[in-house]
Amino acid sequence: MNKVGIVSFGITKFSRDDSKIESILLKSTKNLFDNCPNLSKSDIDAVLVSTNNNSKYLSAILSEMAGIQPKLAHTIESLCNSGTNAIVSAYSYIASGLVDVVLVSGAERYDSPGQILEWDISRGEFNHPIFWASIFTKSYKREFAVSDEDLAIVSVKNHRQAQNNPNALSKKAYSLNEVLMSKKLTDDLRLLNCSRPCTGGASILLASEDFCKKFTNEPIWISGIGQKTISAGFTKNTSDYMESTRLAASSAFKMSNYSPNNIDVAEIHDAFSICEPMALESIGFAEKGKGLDLIKKLYEQNNFKINPRGGLIGSGHPLGATGIAQSIEIVEQLNGNANKRQVDNPKIGLVHNMSAAATSSTVLILKK
Amino acid sequence: MNKVGIVSFGITKFSRDDSKIESILLKSTKNLFDNCPNLSKSDIDAVLVSTNNNSKYLSAILSEMAGIQPKLAHTIESLCNSGTNAIVSAYSYIASGLVDVVLVSGAERYDSPGQILEWDISRGEFNHPIFWASIFTKSYKREFAVSDEDLAIVSVKNHRQAQNNPNALSKKAYSLNEVLMSKKLTDDLRLLNCSRPCTGGASILLASEDFCKKFTNEPIWISGIGQKTISAGFTKNTSDYMESTRLAASSAFKMSNYSPNNIDVAEIHDAFSICEPMALESIGFAEKGKGLDLIKKLYEQNNFKINPRGGLIGSGHPLGATGIAQSIEIVEQLNGNANKRQVDNPKIGLVHNMSAAATSSTVLILKK
């Protein structure tokens, strides 16, 4: 299998702007070109777009706007983990030897059709993701004797960390009390426990080992890949709420020969507060029921190795761009370019990206 | 690179039914399982859906309905060549060694949002594909002194051939005069010169060399792959109307070490009559301007090696399923199971699938 490296990236600010989907795709692509002086349009063999937008043929349209004439071009959709699905596709195109250089561009608008689970009519009118998050929260609180206050730390931490992310949607830090007093949306969830849909784009460039050299002296390598889809409806998912995450992480660690102890920095899919402790446990960073203890400890130590850019809660959640933005954060961390967000000399990082009540998960392990 | 074989397939009748997209996906998937007695649900590592439908998370939904828990699952869209894009993705997932068995399922409804080129506002209100086909036709007629009667042979041939395809949308053969007298839609195109959008599904199962043995003694191998996207707007595409097809064919022949002379049977993307001669010329089956001579000769000899199932004009065109249905036809031909459509002992077949005025093309070469 050919080695695959990440050699450039580009990103937009996450906002509530009314930009067209094509403009968002082009903006982060342009930023990617600006970040890679040796890259020319003719180097790019494939253009993969990640989005939930209903517009068609976006890969061809982005290619035309950017002056690229790729071999391969199509759109990839898997709700909130579309971005990492597209990265894994790009990986396999290169690893198989079919192509050498792939541009992956993710974009979403604040009004994305992917944010309503219209496909899951089994839950009647409760088709907003907040309802599964609410059920997860109620169940976790009961099982592990956890309070709303315990959980609120996730939001406090991630909003604080987002203050050092110039592209984040969240512009201010919140106290524990502000989270606990924010607008009540369901029995167990308040506004500041939720990530917010937003407008944003993120692009990443992958290359085969031989081609990496043209673009950078220090590519970041994709060392482990794990993916799992367990169902399309979370009601099946009773014994382990994040079984897909557990299985994806296990595959990724096996492929990379690393374990949770080796991970220096991680992006975790905190669509809602409850997702962060659950995911930390399913990946193996904490024992079952101990995720919040770890989060609290890190918060008190001002150690931001979990979600340094502020997670989805702090950064915002432009669905098709999220998995790519998470991967970019790990690349910046491993390159030592994360400025105020920089974790101390990380060598190995992890990306966790999931869809729809963790019915589908991706885990990527990246290394210097 | 691991060898990749096609080991099973399933298909639905093409119709104007009002079936739900999920039901269409499941129907051809069920047919694929019926055709492969040794296949169990747990064998399948990845589920890729090909469609232009706006519903989200369809790969996870199909997986749940079919009882599959795949690693990889996402939807792929590239308008009319979504199907072959998904097959090439499946190929690369297997060839890279990431997975061993991939289900690709394509489906579309008659009212697909992909059939209107809403992305191309550069042409004002002329956003139906018939307008580019009309311009292609006018130009080809002028350049090569071809008449409406010369072109009508494509429709006569493909409707005739569709009579032996039990899944075809077209139920009757038409005379040259009936084509020439059918409803006039533009200056240069009549109703019977056009393929019709329809409801239909097609699924295909790909496997690595080691896993092929479990499912069949005679897999069909993917021997050549070529893809090219030259633009998203056909107005750029002046010197060679089907430049993307020419480049895709050239790559596929190079990868497979075959040439047009080696091809015993081919599926050509005849979205409109004009596409068949143009594609035959761009692939290298005929010299420039001589495509219709070849079609006429084959028709008179009752040789149906080009579009044996009736092409898109005879079979119907369910966008996301078309490239997969074309590939299935070549598999059936190479397996010698095409019944009344069977070409004499074919060894090597070709699939040509394209999007939006040939701004994007895929060419696959399959062999026994």
XYZ file of C-alpha atoms in Angstrom:
736
model
C 0.000 0.000 0.000
C 1.384 3.450 -0.915
C 1.913 5.843 2.000
C -0.398 8.862 1.972
C 0.536 12.261 3.386
C -1.308 15.508 4.053
C 0.616 18.315 2.373
C -1.582 21.411 2.476
C -4.888 22.723 3.775
C -7.128 25.755 3.653
C -9.985 26.926 5.812
C -12.561 29.717 6.087
C -13.899 31.458 9.138
C -16.952 29.669 10.549
C -19.874 32.097 10.579
C -23.592 32.517 10.029
C -22.958 34.082 6.598
C -25.347 33.552 3.733
C -22.553 32.623 1.261
C -23.291 30.319 -1.674
C -21.978 26.774 -1.336
C -19.757 27.194 -4.422
C -18.122 30.312 -2.930
C -17.365 28.516 0.331
C -15.745 25.610 -1.526
C -13.652 27.988 -3.609
C -12.568 30.097 -0.629
C -10.941 27.290 1.348
C -9.482 25.836 -1.870
C -7.877 29.186 -2.655
C -6.506 29.305 0.893
C -5.050 25.806 0.366
C -3.257 26.969 -2.793
C -1.949 30.048 -0.927
C -0.528 27.731 1.760
C 1.338 25.609 -0.784
C 3.506 27.702 -3.124
C 4.725 24.689 -5.132
C 1.224 23.481 -5.954
C -0.043 24.048 -9.476
C -3.539 23.336 -10.745
C -2.320 20.592 -13.044
C -0.888 18.620 -10.096
C -4.358 17.707 -8.856
C -5.660 14.326 -10.049
C -8.926 14.221 -8.124
C -11.372 16.650 -6.501
C -13.723 15.271 -3.846
C -16.389 17.520 -2.344
C -17.861 16.776 1.070
C -21.249 18.360 1.755
C -24.903 17.798 2.610
C -25.934 20.609 0.273
C -28.545 19.599 -2.330
C -26.715 21.208 -5.271
C -25.391 18.677 -7.772
C -22.085 18.304 -9.631
C -20.231 20.458 -7.092
C -16.869 18.737 -7.655
C -16.959 19.623 -11.332
C -18.094 23.153 -10.518
C -15.347 23.672 -7.921
C -12.838 22.249 -10.418
C -13.953 24.655 -13.103
C -13.887 27.647 -10.747
C -10.420 26.693 -9.508
C -9.047 25.912 -12.984
C -8.490 22.223 -12.233
C -9.233 19.429 -14.736
C -9.251 16.352 -12.514
C -9.553 12.715 -13.461
C -11.831 11.848 -10.557
C -14.495 14.229 -9.272
C -17.579 13.581 -7.201
C -19.473 14.584 -4.063
C -19.500 12.451 -0.913
C -22.245 12.575 1.728
C -22.609 10.803 5.046
C -24.245 13.554 7.155
C -21.856 14.843 9.846
C -18.914 12.572 9.029
C -18.942 13.295 5.298
C -15.583 15.053 5.700
C -13.651 12.083 7.043
C -15.419 9.765 4.596
C -14.033 11.962 1.805
C -10.542 11.904 3.346
C -10.642 8.106 3.544
C -11.769 7.961 -0.097
C -8.885 10.208 -1.087
C -6.549 7.981 0.920
C -7.709 4.867 -0.912
C -7.479 6.502 -4.344
C -3.830 7.274 -3.621
C -2.968 4.090 -1.714
C -4.398 1.997 -4.564
C -2.061 3.737 -7.016
C -4.890 5.119 -9.173
C -3.853 8.743 -8.566
C -1.169 10.737 -6.729
C -2.699 14.025 -5.550
C -6.254 14.566 -4.258
C -7.992 17.763 -3.174
C -10.760 17.214 -0.615
C -12.996 20.233 -0.065
C -15.814 20.329 2.463
C -18.406 23.058 2.782
C -21.757 23.680 4.365
C -24.231 26.510 4.847
C -25.891 27.325 8.177
C -29.202 26.103 6.721
C -27.889 22.672 5.662
C -30.559 20.059 4.912
C -28.352 17.528 6.771
C -29.068 18.972 10.192
C -32.604 17.642 10.358
C -32.781 13.872 10.519
C -35.604 13.751 8.022
C -34.659 10.195 7.139
C -35.548 8.904 10.591
C -39.313 8.998 10.672
C -39.243 6.256 13.295
C -39.082 9.027 15.876
C -42.127 10.951 14.724
C -41.656 14.679 15.060
C -38.554 14.316 17.258
C -36.284 14.480 14.250
C -33.799 17.099 15.420
C -30.465 15.712 16.674
C -31.084 17.357 20.028
C -33.566 14.612 20.878
C -31.061 11.769 20.648
C -28.501 13.875 22.499
C -31.096 14.472 25.187
C -31.789 10.755 25.566
C -28.036 10.026 25.689
C -27.630 12.686 28.378
C -30.507 11.478 30.534
C -29.272 7.907 30.379
C -25.623 8.777 31.083
C -26.554 10.987 34.023
C -28.616 8.177 35.504
C -26.044 5.434 34.934
C -23.036 7.320 36.276
C -24.674 9.676 38.800
C -23.562 12.731 36.867
C -25.090 16.216 37.271
C -25.837 18.983 34.774
C -22.994 20.874 36.414
C -20.549 18.032 35.793
C -21.533 18.008 32.122
C -21.416 21.780 31.701
C -17.622 21.664 32.045
C -17.412 20.353 28.452
C -19.012 23.502 27.116
C -16.994 25.800 29.402
C -13.750 24.124 28.335
C -14.496 24.101 24.614
C -15.770 27.677 24.493
C -12.626 28.749 26.380
C -10.388 26.876 23.928
C -12.228 28.376 20.940
C -11.047 31.826 22.059
C -7.632 30.936 20.621
C -9.116 29.763 17.305
C -9.393 32.720 14.924
C -11.869 30.804 12.721
C -14.257 29.793 15.514
C -17.940 30.696 15.490
C -17.951 31.296 19.258
C -16.534 34.681 20.160
C -16.664 34.487 23.945
C -15.931 32.253 26.931
C -18.728 31.202 29.268
C -18.744 30.428 32.992
C -20.221 27.232 34.399
C -23.151 29.304 35.610
C -23.752 30.848 32.204
C -23.913 27.372 30.637
C -26.301 26.175 33.355
C -28.495 29.249 32.928
C -28.528 29.279 29.115
C -31.813 28.712 27.309
C -33.383 25.370 28.165
C -34.138 23.337 25.026
C -35.051 19.918 26.424
C -35.199 18.363 29.914
C -31.475 17.706 29.845
C -29.977 20.106 27.325
C -29.460 23.837 27.232
C -28.359 26.016 24.334
C -24.694 26.111 25.373
C -24.546 22.300 25.504
C -25.043 22.218 21.743
C -22.800 22.827 18.762
C -24.357 25.231 16.281
C -24.789 24.671 12.531
C -22.885 27.311 10.622
C -21.423 28.351 7.289
C -17.864 27.231 6.708
C -15.386 25.452 4.486
C -12.234 23.394 4.898
C -9.957 21.841 2.269
C -7.093 19.416 2.541
C -4.559 18.106 0.023
C -3.372 14.495 0.132
C -0.485 13.061 -1.859
C 1.416 9.840 -2.426
C 4.829 9.551 -0.772
C 6.691 10.444 -3.980
C 4.552 13.502 -4.622
C 4.620 14.754 -1.016
C 8.208 15.891 -1.554
C 7.165 18.384 -4.195
C 4.901 20.210 -1.766
C 6.479 20.003 1.674
C 9.448 18.635 3.593
C 7.209 17.596 6.468
C 4.012 15.891 5.400
C 1.691 14.551 8.062
C 1.065 10.848 7.448
C -2.231 9.025 7.724
C -1.221 6.156 9.959
C -4.535 4.639 11.031
C -8.069 4.533 9.625
C -11.158 3.091 11.279
C -14.769 3.392 10.211
C -17.984 1.720 11.242
C -21.680 2.154 10.533
C -23.798 0.156 12.923
C -27.269 1.324 11.997
C -29.257 4.268 10.741
C -31.429 4.566 13.840
C -29.971 4.971 17.283
C -32.661 2.971 19.060
C -30.786 -0.256 18.285
C -27.737 1.109 19.955
C -28.447 0.270 23.575
C -25.579 -1.593 25.214
C -22.916 0.873 24.114
C -24.112 4.267 22.918
C -21.023 4.772 20.828
C -20.370 1.260 19.590
C -19.467 2.597 16.124
C -16.836 4.843 17.720
C -15.422 1.975 19.775
C -15.129 -0.244 16.683
C -13.705 2.527 14.480
C -11.097 3.429 17.108
C -10.136 -0.195 17.574
C -9.553 -0.593 13.780
C -7.577 2.648 13.573
C -5.314 1.705 16.502
C -4.767 -1.752 15.019
C -3.813 -0.345 11.600
C -1.420 2.211 13.093
C 0.020 -0.014 15.836
C -0.661 2.715 18.392
C -2.856 2.772 21.480
C -4.752 5.579 23.237
C -1.666 6.191 25.419
C 0.308 7.243 22.340
C -2.087 10.029 21.370
C -0.788 13.526 22.173
C -3.692 15.570 20.835
C -7.235 14.715 19.693
C -10.230 16.229 17.960
C -13.437 14.727 19.386
C -16.875 15.092 17.767
C -18.652 17.041 20.550
C -21.869 17.752 18.682
C -23.360 18.007 22.188
C -21.616 18.102 25.599
C -22.504 14.495 26.312
C -20.642 13.311 23.186
C -17.211 14.287 24.499
C -17.068 12.071 27.609
C -18.844 9.228 25.809
C -16.388 9.369 22.905
C -13.344 9.595 25.207
C -14.559 6.409 26.872
C -15.367 4.589 23.625
C -11.990 5.462 22.103
C -10.187 4.306 25.242
C -8.901 7.584 26.696
C -10.948 7.002 29.865
C -12.714 4.120 31.557
C -16.478 3.821 31.289
C -18.137 6.597 33.315
C -14.796 8.380 33.847
C -14.777 10.647 30.771
C -15.907 13.730 32.692
C -13.216 13.203 35.348
C -10.589 13.343 32.597
C -12.186 16.435 31.029
C -12.334 18.190 34.416
C -8.699 17.370 35.151
C -7.535 18.656 31.764
C -9.616 21.809 32.210
C -8.123 22.519 35.630
C -4.594 21.933 34.327
C -5.331 24.205 31.352
C -4.319 21.253 29.181
C -6.155 21.624 25.875
C -5.068 18.400 24.167
C -8.742 17.414 23.706
C -10.358 19.696 21.132
C -7.731 22.449 21.094
C -9.616 24.494 18.463
C -12.724 24.455 20.680
C -14.460 21.371 19.314
C -17.750 21.607 17.484
C -19.297 23.421 20.460
C -16.749 26.228 20.263
C -15.819 26.238 16.582
C -19.283 25.667 15.121
C -20.420 22.701 13.039
C -20.577 23.156 9.244
C -21.460 19.495 8.656
C -19.545 18.626 5.483
C -16.516 20.681 6.554
C -16.254 19.498 10.156
C -14.214 16.303 9.700
C -11.799 18.171 7.434
C -11.450 21.094 9.857
C -10.738 18.598 12.656
C -8.027 16.954 10.547
C -6.510 20.352 9.721
C -6.282 21.149 13.440
C -4.308 17.949 14.054
C -2.037 18.757 11.098
C -1.356 22.233 12.509
C -0.682 20.772 15.950
C 1.752 18.158 14.593
C 3.472 20.838 12.510
C 3.859 23.010 15.625
C 1.942 25.838 13.959
C -1.096 26.044 16.241
C -0.022 29.295 17.934
C -1.874 29.861 21.211
C -3.596 26.491 20.780
C -0.301 24.616 20.485
C -0.043 21.437 22.582
C 3.479 20.631 23.826
C 5.430 18.903 21.033
C 2.816 16.388 19.850
C 3.921 13.489 17.640
C 0.684 11.572 17.119
C -2.858 12.916 16.858
C -6.361 11.489 16.512
C -9.529 12.661 14.743
C -12.953 11.403 15.810
C -15.856 12.344 13.520
C -19.337 10.825 13.641
C -22.888 10.994 12.290
C -26.390 10.842 13.627
C -26.303 9.634 17.241
C -23.004 7.843 16.660
C -24.662 5.419 14.277
C -21.577 5.943 12.099
C -18.040 6.928 13.164
C -14.631 7.578 11.663
C -11.341 7.588 13.583
C -8.129 8.739 11.898
C -4.650 8.597 13.406
C -2.158 11.103 12.020
C 1.568 11.284 12.721
C 4.574 13.390 11.912
C -2.296 -3.199 -6.433
C -4.840 -5.899 -5.477
C -6.957 -7.270 -8.344
C -10.652 -6.400 -8.102
C -13.438 -8.591 -9.445
C -17.193 -8.226 -9.918
C -18.872 -11.189 -8.251
C -22.599 -10.441 -8.143
C -25.219 -7.937 -9.223
C -28.883 -7.133 -8.880
C -31.232 -4.949 -10.872
C -34.837 -3.733 -10.913
C -37.130 -3.116 -13.835
C -36.817 0.445 -15.150
C -40.219 2.119 -14.966
C -42.093 5.318 -14.212
C -43.075 3.990 -10.761
C -43.414 6.300 -7.795
C -41.302 4.032 -5.497
C -39.366 5.561 -2.606
C -35.611 5.820 -3.129
C -34.954 3.519 -0.148
C -37.192 0.806 -1.614
C -35.416 0.967 -4.971
C -32.015 0.611 -3.282
C -33.216 -2.348 -1.243
C -34.851 -4.093 -4.200
C -31.721 -4.360 -6.349
C -29.640 -5.194 -3.256
C -32.000 -8.061 -2.445
C -31.728 -9.248 -6.041
C -27.910 -9.162 -5.705
C -28.086 -11.374 -2.605
C -30.450 -13.758 -4.437
C -27.895 -14.020 -7.254
C -25.055 -14.935 -4.881
C -25.980 -17.846 -2.592
C -22.630 -17.788 -0.754
C -22.916 -14.113 0.203
C -23.768 -13.313 3.793
C -24.482 -9.880 5.214
C -21.358 -9.950 7.361
C -19.132 -10.352 4.279
C -19.786 -6.775 3.197
C -17.171 -4.234 4.331
C -18.507 -1.150 2.579
C -21.795 0.124 1.159
C -21.644 2.915 -1.414
C -24.852 4.478 -2.704
C -24.956 6.238 -6.069
C -27.808 8.692 -6.537
C -28.826 12.284 -7.214
C -31.684 12.003 -4.728
C -31.698 14.714 -2.042
C -32.267 12.287 0.867
C -29.304 12.045 3.213
C -27.515 9.107 4.882
C -28.855 6.633 2.321
C -25.887 4.247 2.660
C -26.547 3.838 6.380
C -30.274 3.465 5.716
C -29.748 0.833 3.013
C -27.306 -0.955 5.334
C -29.823 -1.011 8.153
C -32.642 -2.220 5.900
C -30.415 -4.952 4.452
C -28.956 -5.982 7.823
C -25.408 -4.958 6.912
C -23.044 -3.208 9.367
C -20.354 -1.863 7.049
C -17.109 -0.134 7.881
C -17.405 2.388 5.068
C -20.723 3.879 4.010
C -21.491 7.013 2.068
C -23.343 8.434 -0.926
C -21.579 9.435 -4.142
C -22.934 11.978 -6.633
C -21.648 13.141 -9.981
C -24.916 13.583 -11.912
C -25.262 10.966 -14.685
C -21.954 9.183 -14.095
C -22.437 8.792 -10.346
C -22.686 5.026 -10.856
C -19.261 4.516 -12.395
C -17.736 7.002 -9.935
C -19.035 4.741 -7.152
C -17.641 1.633 -8.868
C -14.224 3.296 -9.191
C -14.365 4.269 -5.493
C -15.185 0.675 -4.577
C -12.307 -0.469 -6.765
C -9.844 1.812 -4.990
C -11.074 0.812 -1.513
C -10.326 -2.809 -2.397
C -7.167 -2.225 -4.462
C -5.699 -0.160 -1.598
C -6.212 -3.087 0.780
C -8.522 -1.132 3.119
C -11.432 -3.552 2.584
C -12.247 -6.747 0.673
C -15.928 -6.666 -0.309
C -17.923 -3.606 -1.403
C -21.601 -3.293 -2.295
C -22.366 -0.462 -4.729
C -26.052 0.349 -5.065
C -27.424 2.967 -7.440
C -30.986 4.219 -7.540
C -33.001 7.076 -8.927
C -36.612 8.186 -9.201
C -38.207 9.481 -12.419
C -38.356 12.954 -10.827
C -34.630 13.124 -9.941
C -33.301 16.610 -9.147
C -30.189 15.684 -11.195
C -31.967 15.854 -14.538
C -32.212 19.634 -14.580
C -28.837 21.349 -14.849
C -29.759 23.908 -12.214
C -26.083 24.483 -11.535
C -25.435 25.910 -14.958
C -27.058 29.321 -14.866
C -24.674 30.448 -17.596
C -27.272 29.250 -20.065
C -30.211 31.217 -18.698
C -33.428 29.261 -18.925
C -31.948 26.647 -21.281
C -31.038 24.404 -18.389
C -32.469 21.114 -19.579
C -29.918 18.680 -21.046
C -31.832 18.691 -24.319
C -30.364 22.099 -25.106
C -26.758 20.962 -25.112
C -27.727 17.832 -27.015
C -29.468 20.041 -29.551
C -26.380 22.205 -30.012
C -24.188 19.089 -30.349
C -26.593 17.730 -32.968
C -26.761 20.909 -35.025
C -23.013 21.234 -35.023
C -22.338 17.573 -35.878
C -24.878 17.633 -38.709
C -23.243 20.723 -40.181
C -19.655 19.468 -39.817
C -20.207 16.004 -41.249
C -23.159 16.615 -43.588
C -25.394 14.267 -41.647
C -29.210 14.248 -41.873
C -31.910 13.724 -39.243
C -32.565 10.396 -40.965
C -28.928 9.321 -40.561
C -29.132 10.107 -36.834
C -32.498 8.427 -36.310
C -30.863 5.030 -36.836
C -29.393 5.261 -33.310
C -32.863 5.390 -31.789
C -34.245 2.690 -34.096
C -31.338 0.368 -33.242
C -31.446 0.941 -29.492
C -35.220 0.634 -29.190
C -34.993 -2.594 -31.193
C -32.263 -3.949 -28.940
C -34.219 -2.985 -25.814
C -36.941 -5.447 -26.871
C -34.659 -8.234 -25.625
C -34.031 -6.503 -22.286
C -36.729 -7.553 -19.794
C -35.887 -4.575 -17.536
C -36.075 -1.885 -20.240
C -38.405 1.092 -20.001
C -39.142 0.970 -23.744
C -41.688 -1.686 -24.605
C -41.750 -1.355 -28.400
C -39.559 -1.013 -31.454
C -39.871 2.037 -33.710
C -39.342 2.488 -37.457
C -37.120 5.201 -38.889
C -40.261 7.059 -39.877
C -41.744 6.862 -36.398
C -38.560 8.384 -34.938
C -38.573 11.148 -37.570
C -42.260 11.877 -36.958
C -42.117 11.765 -33.132
C -42.848 14.943 -31.183
C -40.491 17.780 -32.072
C -38.776 19.172 -28.965
C -36.099 21.471 -30.424
C -34.939 22.352 -33.949
C -32.818 19.228 -34.080
C -34.250 16.782 -31.559
C -37.441 14.769 -31.384
C -38.828 12.780 -28.475
C -37.478 9.436 -29.688
C -33.944 10.876 -29.940
C -33.888 11.240 -26.161
C -33.367 8.853 -23.281
C -36.064 9.190 -20.656
C -35.544 9.709 -16.903
C -37.061 6.829 -14.998
C -37.249 4.966 -11.713
C -34.768 2.145 -11.342
C -32.015 0.553 -9.305
C -28.875 -1.474 -9.949
C -26.400 -2.996 -7.499
C -23.034 -4.614 -7.987
C -20.681 -6.465 -5.650
C -16.905 -6.067 -5.938
C -14.326 -8.173 -4.137
C -10.588 -8.603 -3.777
C -9.008 -11.547 -5.608
C -8.899 -13.703 -2.466
C -12.524 -13.028 -1.605
C -13.820 -13.485 -5.169
C -13.373 -17.246 -4.781
C -15.943 -17.390 -2.007
C -18.639 -15.993 -4.255
C -17.984 -17.243 -7.781
C -15.636 -19.329 -9.894
C -15.727 -16.770 -12.678
C -15.424 -13.186 -11.497
C -15.296 -10.434 -14.097
C -12.150 -8.366 -13.571
C -11.839 -4.601 -13.749
C -8.919 -4.284 -16.120
C -8.947 -0.600 -17.068
C -10.225 2.620 -15.494
C -10.253 6.073 -17.038
C -11.944 9.198 -15.778
C -11.776 12.860 -16.713
C -13.651 16.028 -15.801
C -12.807 18.850 -18.160
C -15.242 21.513 -17.023
C -18.667 22.066 -15.558
C -19.972 24.041 -18.519
C -19.928 22.647 -22.044
C -19.343 25.984 -23.725
C -15.594 25.597 -23.162
C -15.667 22.326 -24.931
C -15.364 23.427 -28.541
C -12.562 21.620 -30.370
C -13.658 18.130 -29.321
C -17.182 17.766 -27.969
C -16.286 14.691 -26.004
C -12.767 15.493 -24.919
C -13.428 14.000 -21.460
C -14.490 10.739 -23.122
C -11.402 10.701 -25.337
C -9.098 11.232 -22.338
C -10.939 8.735 -20.111
C -10.825 6.068 -22.854
C -7.154 6.696 -23.470
C -6.367 6.205 -19.736
C -8.505 3.068 -19.506
C -6.879 1.487 -22.576
C -3.435 2.355 -21.233
C -4.141 0.806 -17.833
C -5.572 -2.378 -19.356
C -3.097 -2.682 -22.240
C -5.991 -3.101 -24.662
C -7.083 -1.020 -27.633
C -10.503 -0.378 -29.203
C -9.915 -3.364 -31.503
C -9.904 -5.702 -28.506
C -13.393 -4.703 -27.324
C -16.077 -7.291 -28.072
C -19.063 -5.527 -26.530
C -19.672 -1.992 -25.245
C -22.188 0.068 -23.324
C -22.197 3.641 -24.627
C -23.849 6.587 -22.834
C -26.490 7.484 -25.470
C -28.354 10.072 -23.404
C -29.386 11.440 -26.834
C -28.932 9.921 -30.325
C -26.030 12.241 -31.093
C -24.031 10.922 -28.122
C -23.592 7.439 -29.561
C -21.675 8.325 -32.754
C -19.714 11.047 -30.945
C -18.691 8.642 -28.171
C -17.776 5.860 -30.613
C -15.458 8.327 -32.325
C -13.948 9.694 -29.107
C -13.296 6.212 -27.721
C -11.650 5.142 -30.977
C -14.193 2.681 -32.392
C -14.666 4.886 -35.465
C -12.846 7.747 -37.144
C -14.104 11.280 -36.707
C -17.403 11.729 -38.551
C -17.713 7.975 -39.201
C -19.590 6.920 -36.053
C -22.962 6.750 -37.812
C -21.519 4.608 -40.605
C -20.436 2.065 -37.999
C -23.838 2.200 -36.263
C -25.666 1.733 -39.564
C -23.460 -1.224 -40.511
C -23.982 -2.930 -37.149
C -27.733 -2.317 -37.392
C -27.940 -3.851 -40.868
C -25.896 -6.871 -39.750
C -28.114 -7.232 -36.678
C -24.914 -7.015 -34.639
C -25.826 -5.591 -31.249
C -22.360 -5.321 -29.699
C -22.939 -1.600 -29.086
C -25.563 -1.135 -26.364
C -26.982 -4.669 -26.377
C -29.497 -3.865 -23.594
C -30.839 -0.937 -25.653
C -28.671 1.856 -24.294
C -30.140 4.715 -22.299
C -32.577 5.471 -25.146
C -34.087 2.000 -24.977
C -33.526 1.027 -21.345
C -34.344 4.367 -19.714
C -31.987 6.545 -17.681
C -32.270 6.370 -13.884
C -29.271 8.663 -13.362
C -27.545 7.156 -10.320
C -28.235 3.593 -11.477
C -27.235 3.961 -15.130
C -23.465 3.399 -14.868
C -24.068 0.356 -12.677
C -26.716 -1.080 -15.014
C -24.290 -0.610 -17.932
C -21.583 -2.484 -15.998
C -24.016 -5.289 -15.152
C -24.826 -5.695 -18.841
C -21.148 -6.162 -19.666
C -20.798 -8.665 -16.793
C -23.763 -10.659 -18.103
C -22.326 -10.557 -21.639
C -18.888 -11.757 -20.502
C -20.521 -14.487 -18.415
C -22.496 -15.610 -21.468
C -25.780 -15.091 -19.627
C -27.320 -12.331 -21.728
C -29.929 -14.587 -23.377
C -31.355 -13.029 -26.530
C -28.969 -10.099 -26.137
C -25.890 -12.335 -26.061
C -23.010 -11.201 -28.258
C -20.894 -14.032 -29.711
C -18.385 -15.195 -27.080
C -17.105 -11.811 -25.841
C -13.884 -11.713 -23.794
C -13.441 -8.001 -23.169
C -16.102 -5.327 -22.671
C -16.217 -1.570 -22.229
C -18.495 0.782 -20.259
C -18.789 4.463 -21.187
C -20.715 6.640 -18.730
C -20.762 10.441 -18.723
C -22.295 13.552 -17.196
C -23.655 16.848 -18.359
C -22.704 17.389 -22.008
C -19.688 15.088 -21.660
C -18.030 17.526 -19.271
C -17.142 14.427 -17.239
C -16.647 10.834 -18.439
C -15.781 7.413 -17.088
C -14.545 4.474 -19.175
C -14.203 1.021 -17.616
C -12.722 -2.045 -19.297
C -13.923 -5.388 -17.957
C -12.606 -8.824 -18.820
C -13.262 -12.465 -18.112
